[in-house]
Structure formats: structure tokens, C-alpha cells
Tab-separated table of C-alpha atoms in Angstrom:
chain	number	residue	atom	x	y	z
T	1	MET	CA	2.525	12.033	-11.339
T	2	ARG	CA	-1.238	12.505	-12.549
T	3	ILE	CA	-2.983	14.122	-10.151
T	4	LEU	CA	-6.736	12.367	-9.933
T	5	PRO	CA	-9.945	14.198	-11.177
T	6	ALA	CA	-12.644	14.450	-8.777
T	7	GLY	CA	-14.592	12.174	-10.838
T	8	GLU	CA	-11.837	9.470	-10.861
T	9	VAL	CA	-11.691	9.932	-6.990
T	10	LEU	CA	-15.505	9.039	-6.590
T	11	ARG	CA	-14.883	6.069	-9.240
T	12	LEU	CA	-12.165	4.671	-7.099
T	13	TRP	CA	-14.141	5.176	-3.947
T	14	GLU	CA	-17.151	3.269	-5.497
T	15	GLU	CA	-15.174	0.219	-6.947
T	16	CYS	CA	-12.947	-0.193	-4.198
T	17	GLN	CA	-15.149	-0.250	-1.274
T	18	ASP	CA	-15.834	-4.173	-1.630
T	19	ALA	CA	-12.414	-5.094	-2.741
T	20	SER	CA	-9.602	-6.674	-0.508
T	21	PRO	CA	-7.050	-4.671	0.884
T	22	ASP	CA	-4.585	-5.971	-1.630
T	23	GLY	CA	-6.911	-5.808	-4.583
T	24	ARG	CA	-7.634	-2.358	-3.360
T	25	ALA	CA	-3.841	-1.255	-2.988
T	26	LEU	CA	-3.347	-2.418	-6.687
T	27	ALA	CA	-6.346	-0.520	-8.173
T	28	LEU	CA	-5.268	2.830	-5.965
T	29	ALA	CA	-1.455	2.321	-7.313
T	30	ALA	CA	-2.773	1.746	-11.065
T	31	ALA	CA	-4.728	5.084	-10.888
T	32	VAL	CA	-1.478	6.948	-10.846
T	33	GLY	CA	0.640	4.062	-12.500
T	34	GLY	CA	1.183	5.956	-15.938
T	35	GLY	CA	-1.027	3.727	-17.699
T	36	ILE	CA	0.392	0.450	-16.161
T	37	GLY	CA	-2.834	-1.627	-14.797
T	38	SER	CA	-3.506	-3.658	-11.743
T	39	ALA	CA	-2.338	-6.896	-13.364
T	40	GLU	CA	1.172	-5.783	-14.615
T	41	LEU	CA	1.447	-4.077	-10.968
T	42	ALA	CA	0.764	-7.602	-9.526
T	43	ASP	CA	3.703	-9.114	-10.672
T	44	ARG	CA	6.181	-6.273	-9.699
T	45	PRO	CA	7.842	-6.235	-6.115
T	46	VAL	CA	5.508	-5.006	-3.443
T	47	GLY	CA	7.732	-2.017	-2.958
T	48	ARG	CA	7.098	-0.762	-6.413
T	49	VAL	CA	3.463	-0.521	-5.681
T	50	THR	CA	3.876	0.893	-2.146
T	51	ALA	CA	5.943	3.906	-3.751
T	52	LEU	CA	2.921	4.604	-6.006
T	53	LEU	CA	0.820	4.670	-3.063
T	54	LEU	CA	2.974	7.041	-1.027
T	55	ARG	CA	3.062	9.418	-4.463
T	56	LEU	CA	-0.705	9.336	-4.537
T	57	ARG	CA	-0.989	9.981	-0.667
T	58	THR	CA	1.300	13.027	-1.124
T	59	ALA	CA	-0.520	14.280	-3.987
T	60	LEU	CA	-3.971	13.925	-2.356
T	61	ALA	CA	-3.321	15.322	1.247
T	62	GLY	CA	0.667	16.111	1.654
T	63	PRO	CA	3.714	14.125	2.707
T	64	GLU	CA	2.829	14.026	6.510
T	65	MET	CA	0.914	11.032	7.776
T	66	SER	CA	-0.544	10.439	11.128
T	67	ALA	CA	-1.398	7.116	12.808
T	68	ALA	CA	-2.303	5.511	16.078
T	69	VAL	CA	-1.615	2.036	16.888
T	70	THR	CA	-2.548	0.263	20.224
T	71	CYS	CA	0.063	-0.873	22.751
T	72	PRO	CA	0.695	-4.518	22.956
T	73	ASP	CA	1.244	-4.562	26.682
T	74	CYS	CA	-1.242	-1.790	28.120
T	75	GLY	CA	-3.709	-1.122	25.693
T	76	GLN	CA	-3.392	2.551	25.233
T	77	THR	CA	-3.291	4.554	22.087
T	78	VAL	CA	0.017	5.496	20.790
T	79	GLU	CA	0.117	7.878	17.805
T	80	PHE	CA	3.037	8.518	15.694
T	81	GLN	CA	3.949	10.277	12.426
T	82	ALA	CA	5.649	9.443	9.329
T	83	GLY	CA	6.708	11.532	6.081
T	84	THR	CA	6.460	9.935	2.617
T	85	GLY	CA	9.658	11.570	1.636
T	86	PRO	CA	12.001	9.479	3.673
T	87	LEU	CA	10.106	6.301	2.486
T	88	LEU	CA	10.208	6.956	-1.192
T	89	ALA	CA	13.707	7.629	-0.699
T	90	LEU	CA	14.031	3.860	-0.072
T	91	GLU	CA	12.537	3.189	-3.700
T	92	ASP	CA	15.965	3.422	-5.128
T	93	LYS	CA	17.045	0.454	-3.097
T	94	VAL	CA	14.407	-1.866	-4.461
T	95	VAL	CA	15.858	-4.690	-6.648
T	96	ASP	CA	13.466	-6.107	-9.400
T	97	SER	CA	15.922	-9.094	-10.260
T	98	PRO	CA	17.739	-10.103	-7.090
T	99	PRO	CA	20.870	-12.545	-7.357
T	100	PRO	CA	21.066	-15.707	-6.124
T	101	LEU	CA	21.243	-16.502	-2.468
T	102	LEU	CA	24.186	-18.672	-1.641
T	103	HIS	CA	24.337	-19.882	1.933
T	104	GLY	CA	25.151	-22.872	3.842
T	105	GLY	CA	25.948	-25.154	0.777
T	106	HIS	CA	22.503	-24.163	-0.828
T	107	ASP	CA	22.405	-21.852	-4.260
T	108	VAL	CA	18.985	-20.365	-4.038
T	109	THR	CA	17.133	-18.669	-6.967
T	110	TRP	CA	14.565	-16.440	-5.926
T	111	ARG	CA	12.385	-13.105	-6.537
T	112	SER	CA	10.830	-10.641	-4.481
T	113	PRO	CA	7.161	-10.887	-2.956
T	114	SER	CA	4.321	-9.034	-4.974
T	115	TYR	CA	0.790	-8.608	-4.646
T	116	GLY	CA	-0.028	-11.179	-7.100
T	117	ASP	CA	1.858	-13.756	-4.534
T	118	LEU	CA	-0.260	-11.652	-1.528
T	119	LEU	CA	-3.709	-12.175	-3.458
T	120	ALA	CA	-3.131	-15.928	-4.336
T	121	ILE	CA	-1.961	-16.554	-0.789
T	122	ALA	CA	-4.868	-14.992	0.586
T	123	GLU	CA	-7.016	-17.715	-1.086
T	124	GLN	CA	-5.241	-20.509	0.554
T	125	PRO	CA	-6.206	-22.656	3.382
T	126	GLY	CA	-4.688	-21.491	6.908
T	127	ALA	CA	-3.127	-18.279	5.324
T	128	ALA	CA	-4.633	-16.265	7.913
T	129	ASP	CA	-1.835	-17.835	10.307
T	130	PRO	CA	1.516	-15.754	10.085
T	131	ASP	CA	3.747	-18.868	9.895
T	132	ARG	CA	1.767	-20.653	7.530
T	133	GLY	CA	1.237	-17.414	5.382
T	134	ALA	CA	5.164	-17.145	5.361
T	135	ALA	CA	5.609	-20.602	4.515
T	136	LEU	CA	3.234	-20.262	1.535
T	137	LEU	CA	5.137	-17.007	0.126
T	138	LEU	CA	8.629	-18.321	0.411
T	139	ASP	CA	7.431	-21.560	-1.475
T	140	ARG	CA	6.049	-18.882	-4.175
T	141	CYS	CA	9.211	-16.798	-4.283
T	142	VAL	CA	11.677	-19.583	-4.209
T	143	LEU	CA	12.253	-20.534	-7.917
T	144	ARG	CA	15.030	-23.007	-7.682
T	145	VAL	CA	17.323	-24.581	-4.972
T	146	ARG	CA	20.575	-26.374	-5.804
T	147	HIS	CA	22.915	-28.128	-3.354
T	148	GLU	CA	26.720	-27.905	-3.510
T	149	GLU	CA	26.983	-31.699	-2.957
T	150	GLY	CA	24.460	-32.266	-5.928
T	151	THR	CA	22.049	-34.127	-3.853
T	152	ALA	CA	18.230	-34.405	-5.168
T	153	PRO	CA	16.437	-30.954	-5.536
T	154	VAL	CA	15.656	-29.224	-2.684
T	155	THR	CA	12.118	-27.563	-2.258
T	156	ALA	CA	11.710	-24.237	-0.374
T	157	ALA	CA	10.154	-26.218	2.499
T	158	ASP	CA	13.281	-28.241	2.938
T	159	LEU	CA	15.643	-25.329	3.363
T	160	PRO	CA	17.271	-25.443	6.719
T	161	GLU	CA	16.191	-22.678	9.161
T	162	ALA	CA	19.318	-20.676	8.780
T	163	VAL	CA	18.922	-20.633	4.851
T	164	ARG	CA	15.305	-19.673	5.524
T	165	GLU	CA	16.418	-16.629	7.493
T	166	ALA	CA	19.113	-15.672	5.291
T	167	LEU	CA	16.560	-15.426	2.504
T	168	SER	CA	14.150	-13.618	4.529
T	169	GLU	CA	16.787	-11.136	5.312
T	170	ALA	CA	17.719	-10.946	1.658
T	171	MET	CA	13.984	-9.858	0.604
T	172	SER	CA	13.910	-7.195	3.201
T	173	THR	CA	17.261	-5.729	1.556
T	174	ALA	CA	16.219	-6.261	-1.870
T	175	ASP	CA	12.861	-4.554	-1.481
T	176	PRO	CA	12.695	-2.373	2.040
T	177	LEU	CA	9.412	-0.923	1.082
T	178	ALA	CA	7.439	-4.521	1.093
T	179	ASP	CA	7.164	-4.215	4.954
T	180	VAL	CA	7.838	-0.887	6.170
T	181	LEU	CA	8.023	-1.262	10.245
T	182	VAL	CA	7.927	1.610	12.789
T	183	ASP	CA	9.913	1.221	16.290
T	184	LEU	CA	7.955	3.083	18.739
T	185	ARG	CA	7.655	3.360	22.451
T	186	CYS	CA	4.527	3.675	24.433
T	187	PRO	CA	4.325	7.113	26.588
T	188	ASP	CA	2.262	5.696	29.225
T	189	CYS	CA	3.935	2.109	30.189
T	190	GLY	CA	7.256	2.857	28.510
T	191	SER	CA	6.773	-0.528	26.370
T	192	GLU	CA	8.801	-0.688	23.189
T	193	PHE	CA	7.409	-2.647	20.113
T	194	THR	CA	7.215	-2.516	16.367
T	195	ALA	CA	4.113	-1.474	14.335
T	196	GLY	CA	3.428	-2.017	10.594
T	197	PHE	CA	2.981	0.670	8.271
T	198	ASP	CA	0.328	0.332	5.690
T	199	ALA	CA	0.358	2.924	3.010
T	200	ALA	CA	-2.519	1.494	1.109
T	201	ALA	CA	-4.742	2.100	4.070
T	202	PHE	CA	-3.671	5.833	4.243
T	203	VAL	CA	-4.343	6.437	0.923
T	204	TRP	CA	-7.795	4.675	1.317
T	205	ALA	CA	-8.401	6.894	4.222
T	206	GLU	CA	-7.764	9.675	2.017
T	207	VAL	CA	-9.721	8.894	-0.921
T	208	GLU	CA	-12.843	7.844	1.435
T	209	SER	CA	-12.467	11.227	2.974
T	210	ARG	CA	-12.174	13.277	-0.409
T	211	ALA	CA	-15.419	10.800	-1.802
T	212	ARG	CA	-17.609	11.855	0.823
T	213	HIS	CA	-16.986	15.658	0.852
T	214	LEU	CA	-17.292	15.290	-3.139
T	215	LEU	CA	-20.685	13.861	-2.506
T	216	LEU	CA	-21.855	16.598	-0.380
T	217	ASP	CA	-20.469	19.404	-2.559
T	218	ILE	CA	-22.619	17.727	-5.426
T	219	ASP	CA	-25.744	17.555	-3.529
T	220	ALA	CA	-25.351	21.177	-2.312
T	221	LEU	CA	-24.825	22.433	-5.750
T	222	ALA	CA	-27.100	20.332	-7.472
T	223	ARG	CA	-30.259	21.328	-5.036
T	224	SER	CA	-28.921	25.269	-5.212
T	225	TYR	CA	-28.154	25.411	-9.290
T	226	GLY	CA	-29.996	22.230	-10.383
T	227	TRP	CA	-26.747	21.104	-12.012
T	228	SER	CA	-25.934	17.568	-12.754
T	229	GLU	CA	-23.256	15.237	-10.923
T	230	SER	CA	-21.091	15.561	-14.138
T	231	ASP	CA	-21.814	19.291	-14.333
T	232	VAL	CA	-20.413	19.610	-10.837
T	233	LEU	CA	-17.402	17.344	-11.140
T	234	ALA	CA	-16.452	19.026	-14.333
T	235	LEU	CA	-15.532	22.220	-12.150
T	236	SER	CA	-12.323	22.993	-11.298
T	237	GLU	CA	-11.661	22.666	-7.246
T	238	PRO	CA	-11.370	26.646	-6.637
T	239	ARG	CA	-14.320	27.209	-8.714
T	240	ARG	CA	-16.127	24.480	-6.968
T	241	ALA	CA	-15.122	25.830	-3.725
T	242	ALA	CA	-16.057	29.152	-4.579
T	243	TYR	CA	-19.758	28.112	-5.561
T	244	LEU	CA	-20.078	26.379	-2.246
T	245	ARG	CA	-19.121	29.799	-0.359
T	246	ILE	CA	-21.872	31.433	-2.349
T	247	VAL	CA	-24.425	28.758	-1.427
T	248	THR	CA	-23.198	29.152	2.273
T	249	GLY	CA	-23.289	32.764	2.593
T	250	GLU	CA	-19.740	33.324	3.012
T	251	LEU	CA	-19.338	35.085	-0.181
T	252	PRO	CA	-21.610	38.129	-0.952
């Protein structure tokens, strides 16, 4: 995987600051996608994008990630750790072209959700409501429905609850990286709950942190040597760090 040069880290930080979370995820993934642009990634299963984000996070800051969530029962902060390795192992289970679902007399042709779906749904009225959002997503991902009795065509909204549940399970199996959940237990009240894992948020936090440090480096070296931003960014990371140690007096 290509490692992001310092200049590209700053470019991503600048361009993605005002982007939506889903748009930002696509831009970050495209930066290490080997020439695959955001538009193409938007049509791929969510898990394919998540895998790129996990690889980028590993390259930027290593495989170990620490996070904190709020316990829904007592409100205390619950910290947890996750490694990119076990998550990336799930990429092999992502199915790009899943087979039709046969359940309850229904033959459902479907595809896995993509970031393109998420972006389109975000623009729909009421999409913030979880039930409404799930219904909109199902409607986009169900391509065709046939009933064994040959009745009139059935839409995603007309599917029985049991079929919708089976389809949701099939989607989770076909793309285990689409919605990564972590089982947690609050150390204070003992409550057990499930929290979502947002790979894009981890990557963005690292990009923001690196960008801030780069700006400080540029400012310090520009003041000391009169170099331009491009001059500083052209330095390798070890050489830039060495000059900074000279500026701060850490090196004689």
C-alpha cells in the first residue's frame, strides 16, 4: 500500500474538513486505493472501503486502536481497544456479487450496500431516523423480487418481516466489515452493550493530528531557515525531524 506523503496528508486534511462523514471516508480510501477514485469506490461494498481505511490507519499509526464510548445506562466512559489485523482478516469474507436469497417463497435478488447508497440516503427526508434509513437502504439494495406463486411483483417494502430479517442477516454475512460492532461491558455498572466501530473516524483523527503537527513543523522551519512550505514538505520525515531537533536545541 502506498504511504501518504506529507503534502498529501495536508491536502486531504484541507479538502475533507467540511465533507460529510461518508464523503470523507471515500476520499480517504481513494488516497490509498491504487488509482481507484472515490466514484468507483462508492459503488463497491462498504467493506471494501473499510478495508482500505484500516490499511491506511495501520500505515499512519500502527495496528492498535483505542477508543472510548459512553455507557448507555450509567453514562460513564468505557474504553476499548481494537486491532486492524483481525478486522482486515474479514475482508476475505466480503462477497461482491451475493447470490439471490430464497426465503418464505420469495426469490430476492440483491446487492450489498455501498457508500453510494449511504450518500444518496443521507439526502432523503427522514433518513436520520434509523427505521426510515434502514427501509431506504433495503429499497436501494433489493434489485428484484419474485414470488413462487407467480403473483404480481413485490417491492422491498412489501416483503414480510421474516424475509427482511433474513435479508439483513444475509447482508451482514456477505459484508462483515460493513457494520462492525463491538460487544462491551461497563466496568462501573456492569451493563453489557454493543457499540459501533467507525474506521473512517479513526483514520480522520490521525490525519487531523498529523496535519496539525506538519503545520507546526512548517512554521518552525520556515521561521528558522526561511524555507517555503514546499521546501519543508519535500524533506523526508527523518530529515525534517532532525532539523526540528536542531531548531529546538536538542541537537548541537
